[in-house]
């Protein structure tokens, strides 16, 4: 059918005001957060769940590719189109579909597609509870459902990745029929119209809610992360045990709601800052703490000195933005940044993205916000660890620190030092991208790997051969140390063959038994391993939803 017929059907489903076909207006949805781009015939903004269902029906009837998209904060191009398709592409933006409904005095939540982790954090705070993830993507507007669909999170040592067996989603089955699957563990009626209306309103009578319907979090994770003498990664996106319905679906279905556990808010938190020049000391500390400590820590965040330096210079404005505005205003600040960049992109004489160049210039004249003790530790030590524990764990933690590092290599942070240390760690995540933007004439590209090492790998700190390292300007290492999940960003000199170097690095990781990607999912950048590819095919046998992710076929029914 002609594309105009599809557009007419979508307009009937959501209203003409909620569909965009203009190239400039579509571009933010067609462009990945870090990389990737592909053209879509339209971007649709359903404003209620039934409109989302009607949109799916229109796409199904007109044989359109469907790409569900939430906040578009993914780092592996998994929520945007990629290159060419043999059918028209429709991006379903779910960000107008807000809603959070709490069960059992806040111990569980039913989240609609547009609800963000930040909004959930704010809503749970008065109840003394919090979601599965409280750092990182929480602050840039990532959605609750987006996290579930990608098994995201896991930085918190006691919680693991986002996971649930309780969800409401639509799929196109092997008979090419659009169907609504209710696995929420809540009796909602029979027809899609009734089910969706009740979910949107939070109409959940107590006798309709079943508490034995399945898991709403990864409650096996604490025992898995403690298995430091066992092979295999603690957490990674391809883990077959976490592929269930909406969990790990990565846009291969359209998710209307998920039901998740919430957690008691951490109280009386003590933060320690640790330095060492011997990576074996960190490995020994991790092994002993996870084997012997009575309780798991809250978080253990690692930074390498080289990353410390680049983040100090190229992440300063991000640090100050969060410090001055607070996390509650950060999603709005990112939206404003995107609008400003879109405006200045029309002016060819200005560098793009304009706001990055402007903010970097301003940040050069602003004094460093880092506490003096952090700078002192930077000068003295190559490897840095920020460990957060509950106050009643302080004595045991300090004993491990003394025995593994010596008393002079760590200090207990003041409240201000703890906040600034974590802000610096958070700002580090965007430092490589900013460096490339400012020095684009000298840089070929960035390779961003997020890897999960085998839990029993003692040689955690990477040693690259000269054939690879000679082409690297900066290697930026940071991550979540106790679960052995690391973000490794490499900035390559101009002229380097990044694809060949990436493959050489992945070959080394394969030899070490590492898993990748660990957190950001395969998107369009990594091949899906067989278990994940099989899961995708079972969810979406006609290959109508988000075709091509995991480097799989884009053709109907996965034909070559």
Tab-separated table of C-alpha atoms in Angstrom, residues 37-333:
chain	number	residue	atom	x	y	z
A	37	UNK	CA	20.394	6.762	12.259
A	38	UNK	CA	17.615	5.515	10.020
A	39	UNK	CA	14.607	7.004	8.277
A	40	UNK	CA	10.995	6.480	9.377
A	41	UNK	CA	7.827	7.268	7.477
A	42	UNK	CA	6.274	8.676	10.654
A	43	UNK	CA	6.659	9.128	14.373
A	44	UNK	CA	3.462	8.495	16.308
A	45	UNK	CA	2.685	9.738	19.844
A	46	UNK	CA	-0.229	7.780	21.336
A	47	UNK	CA	-1.717	9.612	24.324
A	48	UNK	CA	-3.566	6.667	25.859
A	49	UNK	CA	-3.182	2.913	25.785
A	50	UNK	CA	-6.116	2.254	23.476
A	51	UNK	CA	-4.598	4.665	20.942
A	52	UNK	CA	-1.385	2.636	21.135
A	53	UNK	CA	-3.387	-0.511	20.421
A	54	UNK	CA	-5.133	1.159	17.460
A	55	UNK	CA	-1.737	2.307	16.156
A	56	UNK	CA	-0.460	-1.251	16.271
A	57	UNK	CA	-3.535	-2.411	14.359
A	58	UNK	CA	-2.930	0.216	11.666
A	59	UNK	CA	0.731	-0.772	11.331
A	60	UNK	CA	-0.194	-4.437	11.169
A	61	UNK	CA	-2.813	-3.887	8.505
A	62	UNK	CA	-0.431	-1.832	6.359
A	63	UNK	CA	2.568	-4.159	6.780
A	64	UNK	CA	4.685	-1.500	8.442
A	65	UNK	CA	7.807	-2.062	10.511
A	66	UNK	CA	7.113	-1.110	14.139
A	67	UNK	CA	9.861	0.361	16.320
A	68	UNK	CA	8.717	1.010	19.901
A	69	UNK	CA	10.673	3.867	21.411
A	70	UNK	CA	10.634	5.293	24.918
A	71	UNK	CA	13.205	7.892	26.041
A	72	UNK	CA	15.728	6.855	23.336
A	73	UNK	CA	18.574	6.795	25.855
A	74	UNK	CA	20.026	3.483	24.645
A	75	UNK	CA	23.697	3.398	23.645
A	76	UNK	CA	23.696	0.640	21.020
A	77	UNK	CA	21.162	2.026	18.499
A	78	UNK	CA	18.464	-0.410	19.618
A	79	UNK	CA	15.484	1.972	19.654
A	80	UNK	CA	15.967	3.742	16.314
A	81	UNK	CA	15.774	2.634	12.673
A	82	UNK	CA	18.954	1.436	10.993
A	83	UNK	CA	19.740	1.850	7.310
A	84	UNK	CA	17.114	0.559	4.860
A	85	UNK	CA	14.031	-1.659	5.195
A	86	UNK	CA	11.800	-3.267	2.602
A	87	UNK	CA	8.689	-1.841	4.286
A	88	UNK	CA	7.670	1.564	5.682
A	89	UNK	CA	8.906	2.225	9.225
A	90	UNK	CA	6.819	3.682	12.056
A	91	UNK	CA	8.383	4.807	15.332
A	92	UNK	CA	5.999	4.503	18.277
A	93	UNK	CA	6.997	7.088	20.870
A	94	UNK	CA	5.483	6.022	24.193
A	95	UNK	CA	6.570	8.991	26.300
A	96	UNK	CA	3.050	10.476	26.519
A	97	UNK	CA	1.735	7.293	28.139
A	98	UNK	CA	2.438	8.217	31.750
A	99	UNK	CA	1.161	6.332	34.772
A	100	UNK	CA	2.291	4.556	37.944
A	101	UNK	CA	-0.063	2.416	40.033
A	102	UNK	CA	1.101	1.009	43.366
A	103	UNK	CA	0.170	-2.313	44.918
A	104	UNK	CA	0.560	-3.598	48.472
A	105	UNK	CA	1.410	-0.206	50.024
A	106	UNK	CA	4.091	0.488	47.425
A	107	UNK	CA	5.868	-2.856	47.578
A	108	UNK	CA	5.057	-3.300	43.901
A	109	UNK	CA	4.317	-0.932	41.036
A	110	UNK	CA	2.502	-1.258	37.734
A	111	UNK	CA	4.228	1.096	35.322
A	112	UNK	CA	2.890	2.377	32.007
A	113	UNK	CA	5.252	2.861	29.028
A	114	UNK	CA	6.117	6.543	29.462
A	115	UNK	CA	6.822	6.522	33.201
A	116	UNK	CA	10.479	7.207	33.907
A	117	UNK	CA	12.729	5.771	36.568
A	118	UNK	CA	13.132	9.271	37.946
A	119	UNK	CA	9.365	9.720	38.259
A	120	UNK	CA	9.123	6.347	39.979
A	121	UNK	CA	11.922	7.330	42.377
A	122	UNK	CA	10.095	10.558	43.249
A	123	UNK	CA	6.771	8.791	43.779
A	124	UNK	CA	8.310	6.084	45.986
A	125	UNK	CA	10.387	8.427	48.161
A	126	UNK	CA	7.531	9.419	50.525
A	127	UNK	CA	6.870	5.698	51.060
A	128	UNK	CA	10.508	5.083	52.038
A	129	UNK	CA	11.049	2.916	48.978
A	130	UNK	CA	12.945	3.070	45.678
A	131	UNK	CA	13.079	1.269	42.292
A	132	UNK	CA	15.579	-1.344	41.136
A	133	UNK	CA	17.915	1.359	39.796
A	134	UNK	CA	18.696	4.715	41.389
A	135	UNK	CA	21.798	5.947	39.508
A	136	UNK	CA	22.927	6.363	35.925
A	137	UNK	CA	20.045	6.325	33.442
A	138	UNK	CA	17.593	7.313	36.190
A	139	UNK	CA	18.839	10.872	35.816
A	140	UNK	CA	18.573	11.222	32.040
A	141	UNK	CA	14.926	10.244	31.674
A	142	UNK	CA	15.132	6.505	30.951
A	143	UNK	CA	11.807	4.717	31.366
A	144	UNK	CA	10.898	1.895	33.702
A	145	UNK	CA	9.711	-0.299	30.838
A	146	UNK	CA	12.774	0.506	28.726
A	147	UNK	CA	14.927	-0.880	31.531
A	148	UNK	CA	12.908	-4.086	31.701
A	149	UNK	CA	12.988	-4.571	27.935
A	150	UNK	CA	16.785	-4.395	27.995
A	151	UNK	CA	17.475	-6.116	31.349
A	152	UNK	CA	19.146	-2.851	32.345
A	153	UNK	CA	20.619	-1.849	35.665
A	154	UNK	CA	22.366	-3.975	38.208
A	155	UNK	CA	24.823	-1.431	39.595
A	156	UNK	CA	23.257	-1.974	43.001
A	157	UNK	CA	24.919	-5.084	44.365
A	158	UNK	CA	21.798	-6.459	46.029
A	159	UNK	CA	19.278	-6.076	43.193
A	160	UNK	CA	20.545	-7.148	39.814
A	161	UNK	CA	19.133	-6.189	36.414
A	162	UNK	CA	15.566	-5.067	35.801
A	163	UNK	CA	13.447	-8.182	35.454
A	164	UNK	CA	9.856	-9.257	35.730
A	165	UNK	CA	7.668	-12.109	34.601
A	166	UNK	CA	4.581	-9.910	34.983
A	167	UNK	CA	3.745	-7.756	31.967
A	168	UNK	CA	1.040	-6.735	29.499
A	169	UNK	CA	2.232	-6.618	25.897
A	170	UNK	CA	1.155	-6.989	22.269
A	171	UNK	CA	2.778	-9.210	19.683
A	172	UNK	CA	2.142	-10.488	16.160
A	173	UNK	CA	2.046	-14.256	16.347
A	174	UNK	CA	3.135	-16.979	13.931
A	175	UNK	CA	-0.275	-16.785	12.199
A	176	UNK	CA	0.275	-13.055	11.522
A	177	UNK	CA	-2.347	-12.092	14.102
A	178	UNK	CA	-2.005	-9.135	16.460
A	179	UNK	CA	-2.723	-10.297	20.010
A	180	UNK	CA	-2.659	-8.760	23.489
A	181	UNK	CA	-0.931	-10.911	26.112
A	182	UNK	CA	-1.877	-10.342	29.776
A	183	UNK	CA	0.816	-11.775	32.042
A	184	UNK	CA	0.469	-9.078	34.718
A	185	UNK	CA	-0.978	-11.494	37.239
A	186	UNK	CA	-4.062	-9.259	37.479
A	187	UNK	CA	-7.554	-10.187	36.240
A	188	UNK	CA	-8.511	-7.374	33.864
A	189	UNK	CA	-11.267	-8.723	31.639
A	190	UNK	CA	-11.285	-10.244	28.181
A	191	UNK	CA	-11.318	-7.613	25.445
A	192	UNK	CA	-8.352	-5.322	24.697
A	193	UNK	CA	-10.583	-2.299	25.251
A	194	UNK	CA	-11.559	-3.404	28.762
A	195	UNK	CA	-8.068	-4.574	29.711
A	196	UNK	CA	-6.342	-1.393	28.548
A	197	UNK	CA	-8.890	0.921	30.169
A	198	UNK	CA	-8.513	-0.796	33.532
A	199	UNK	CA	-4.710	-0.770	33.381
A	200	UNK	CA	-4.633	2.897	32.476
A	201	UNK	CA	-6.941	3.773	35.374
A	202	UNK	CA	-5.230	1.467	37.856
A	203	UNK	CA	-8.506	-0.383	38.404
A	204	UNK	CA	-7.096	-3.333	40.344
A	205	UNK	CA	-9.463	-4.724	42.999
A	206	UNK	CA	-7.604	-6.678	45.678
A	207	UNK	CA	-9.193	-9.976	44.679
A	208	UNK	CA	-8.033	-9.488	41.070
A	209	UNK	CA	-4.345	-9.243	42.007
A	210	UNK	CA	-2.481	-12.545	42.247
A	211	UNK	CA	0.722	-12.564	44.315
A	212	UNK	CA	1.891	-15.977	43.138
A	213	UNK	CA	1.809	-15.248	39.406
A	214	UNK	CA	5.567	-14.953	38.949
A	215	UNK	CA	8.673	-13.012	39.866
A	216	UNK	CA	8.729	-9.210	39.764
A	217	UNK	CA	12.502	-8.859	40.329
A	218	UNK	CA	15.715	-10.847	39.958
A	219	UNK	CA	15.786	-12.294	43.471
A	220	UNK	CA	18.492	-14.838	42.550
A	221	UNK	CA	21.086	-12.129	41.935
A	222	UNK	CA	22.588	-11.750	45.453
A	223	UNK	CA	23.696	-15.387	45.474
A	224	UNK	CA	24.989	-15.115	41.899
A	225	UNK	CA	27.179	-12.069	42.559
A	226	UNK	CA	28.717	-13.817	45.582
A	227	UNK	CA	29.913	-16.701	43.398
A	228	UNK	CA	33.389	-15.219	42.932
A	229	UNK	CA	35.023	-18.620	42.559
A	230	UNK	CA	32.562	-19.678	39.826
A	231	UNK	CA	32.909	-19.248	36.040
A	232	UNK	CA	30.479	-17.104	34.105
A	233	UNK	CA	29.439	-13.473	34.378
A	234	UNK	CA	27.233	-12.196	37.177
A	235	UNK	CA	24.959	-10.293	34.792
A	236	UNK	CA	24.780	-9.564	31.074
A	237	UNK	CA	22.111	-8.914	28.451
A	238	UNK	CA	22.283	-12.338	26.795
A	239	UNK	CA	21.695	-14.230	30.053
A	240	UNK	CA	19.013	-16.801	29.106
A	241	UNK	CA	17.646	-16.913	32.666
A	242	UNK	CA	16.416	-13.300	32.293
A	243	UNK	CA	14.599	-13.647	28.961
A	244	UNK	CA	10.885	-13.863	29.684
A	245	UNK	CA	8.016	-12.070	27.933
A	246	UNK	CA	8.705	-8.340	28.076
A	247	UNK	CA	11.979	-8.848	29.964
A	248	UNK	CA	14.812	-8.668	27.460
A	249	UNK	CA	12.382	-8.148	24.566
A	250	UNK	CA	14.234	-5.068	23.218
A	251	UNK	CA	11.349	-3.787	21.117
A	252	UNK	CA	10.331	-7.172	19.683
A	253	UNK	CA	6.921	-6.632	21.305
A	254	UNK	CA	4.959	-3.512	22.298
A	255	UNK	CA	4.789	-3.319	26.087
A	256	UNK	CA	1.759	-1.639	27.700
A	257	UNK	CA	2.613	-2.226	31.369
A	258	UNK	CA	5.001	-4.057	33.674
A	259	UNK	CA	4.663	-5.032	37.321
A	260	UNK	CA	7.807	-4.737	39.425
A	261	UNK	CA	8.997	-5.051	42.989
A	262	UNK	CA	10.210	-1.958	44.806
A	263	UNK	CA	12.786	-1.866	47.609
A	264	UNK	CA	13.338	-0.270	50.983
A	265	UNK	CA	15.203	3.009	50.700
A	266	UNK	CA	18.800	2.790	51.853
A	267	UNK	CA	19.357	4.590	55.157
A	268	UNK	CA	22.485	5.641	57.057
A	269	UNK	CA	24.868	5.273	54.100
A	270	UNK	CA	28.639	5.440	54.629
A	271	UNK	CA	30.930	6.072	51.645
A	272	UNK	CA	34.626	5.148	51.374
A	273	UNK	CA	37.116	6.296	48.748
A	274	UNK	CA	39.933	3.824	48.043
A	275	UNK	CA	43.136	4.082	46.011
A	276	UNK	CA	45.730	1.563	44.891
A	277	UNK	CA	48.430	1.128	42.261
A	278	UNK	CA	48.125	-2.654	42.369
A	279	UNK	CA	45.054	-4.120	40.617
A	280	UNK	CA	45.614	-7.402	42.467
A	281	UNK	CA	44.743	-5.640	45.734
A	282	UNK	CA	41.345	-4.674	44.331
A	283	UNK	CA	40.762	-8.232	43.113
A	284	UNK	CA	41.638	-9.615	46.558
A	285	UNK	CA	39.355	-7.092	48.272
A	286	UNK	CA	36.451	-8.043	46.016
A	287	UNK	CA	37.025	-11.770	46.507
A	288	UNK	CA	37.259	-11.531	50.282
A	289	UNK	CA	34.359	-9.134	50.751
A	290	UNK	CA	31.942	-11.115	48.608
A	291	UNK	CA	32.957	-14.402	50.203
A	292	UNK	CA	33.202	-13.331	53.850
A	293	UNK	CA	31.128	-10.200	54.529
A	294	UNK	CA	27.816	-10.728	56.243
A	295	UNK	CA	26.002	-8.380	53.847
A	296	UNK	CA	26.568	-7.101	50.342
A	297	UNK	CA	27.537	-3.437	49.914
A	298	UNK	CA	25.160	-0.983	48.241
A	299	UNK	CA	27.458	-0.062	45.327
A	300	UNK	CA	31.132	-0.404	44.377
A	301	UNK	CA	32.077	2.016	41.592
A	302	UNK	CA	35.487	1.868	39.889
A	303	UNK	CA	37.397	4.645	38.050
A	304	UNK	CA	40.825	4.537	36.421
A	305	UNK	CA	43.113	7.564	36.702
A	306	UNK	CA	42.958	8.290	32.959
A	307	UNK	CA	39.170	8.365	33.106
A	308	UNK	CA	39.370	10.555	36.238
A	309	UNK	CA	41.377	13.136	34.271
A	310	UNK	CA	39.190	13.160	31.151
A	311	UNK	CA	35.997	13.358	33.237
A	312	UNK	CA	37.484	16.183	35.299
A	313	UNK	CA	37.920	18.266	32.156
A	314	UNK	CA	35.196	17.055	29.795
A	315	UNK	CA	32.514	16.105	32.310
A	316	UNK	CA	32.725	19.201	34.494
A	317	UNK	CA	29.601	20.861	33.098
A	318	UNK	CA	27.575	17.648	33.563
A	319	UNK	CA	28.814	17.484	37.152
A	320	UNK	CA	27.826	21.098	37.816
A	321	UNK	CA	24.513	20.775	36.002
A	322	UNK	CA	23.432	17.996	38.344
A	323	UNK	CA	24.909	19.742	41.379
A	324	UNK	CA	23.199	23.067	40.674
A	325	UNK	CA	19.899	21.949	39.159
A	326	UNK	CA	19.388	18.660	40.973
A	327	UNK	CA	18.374	15.415	39.310
A	328	UNK	CA	14.713	16.459	39.264
A	329	UNK	CA	15.457	19.064	36.569
A	330	UNK	CA	17.939	17.017	34.580
A	331	UNK	CA	15.493	15.343	32.135
A	332	UNK	CA	14.103	18.780	31.267
A	333	UNK	CA	17.618	20.123	30.763
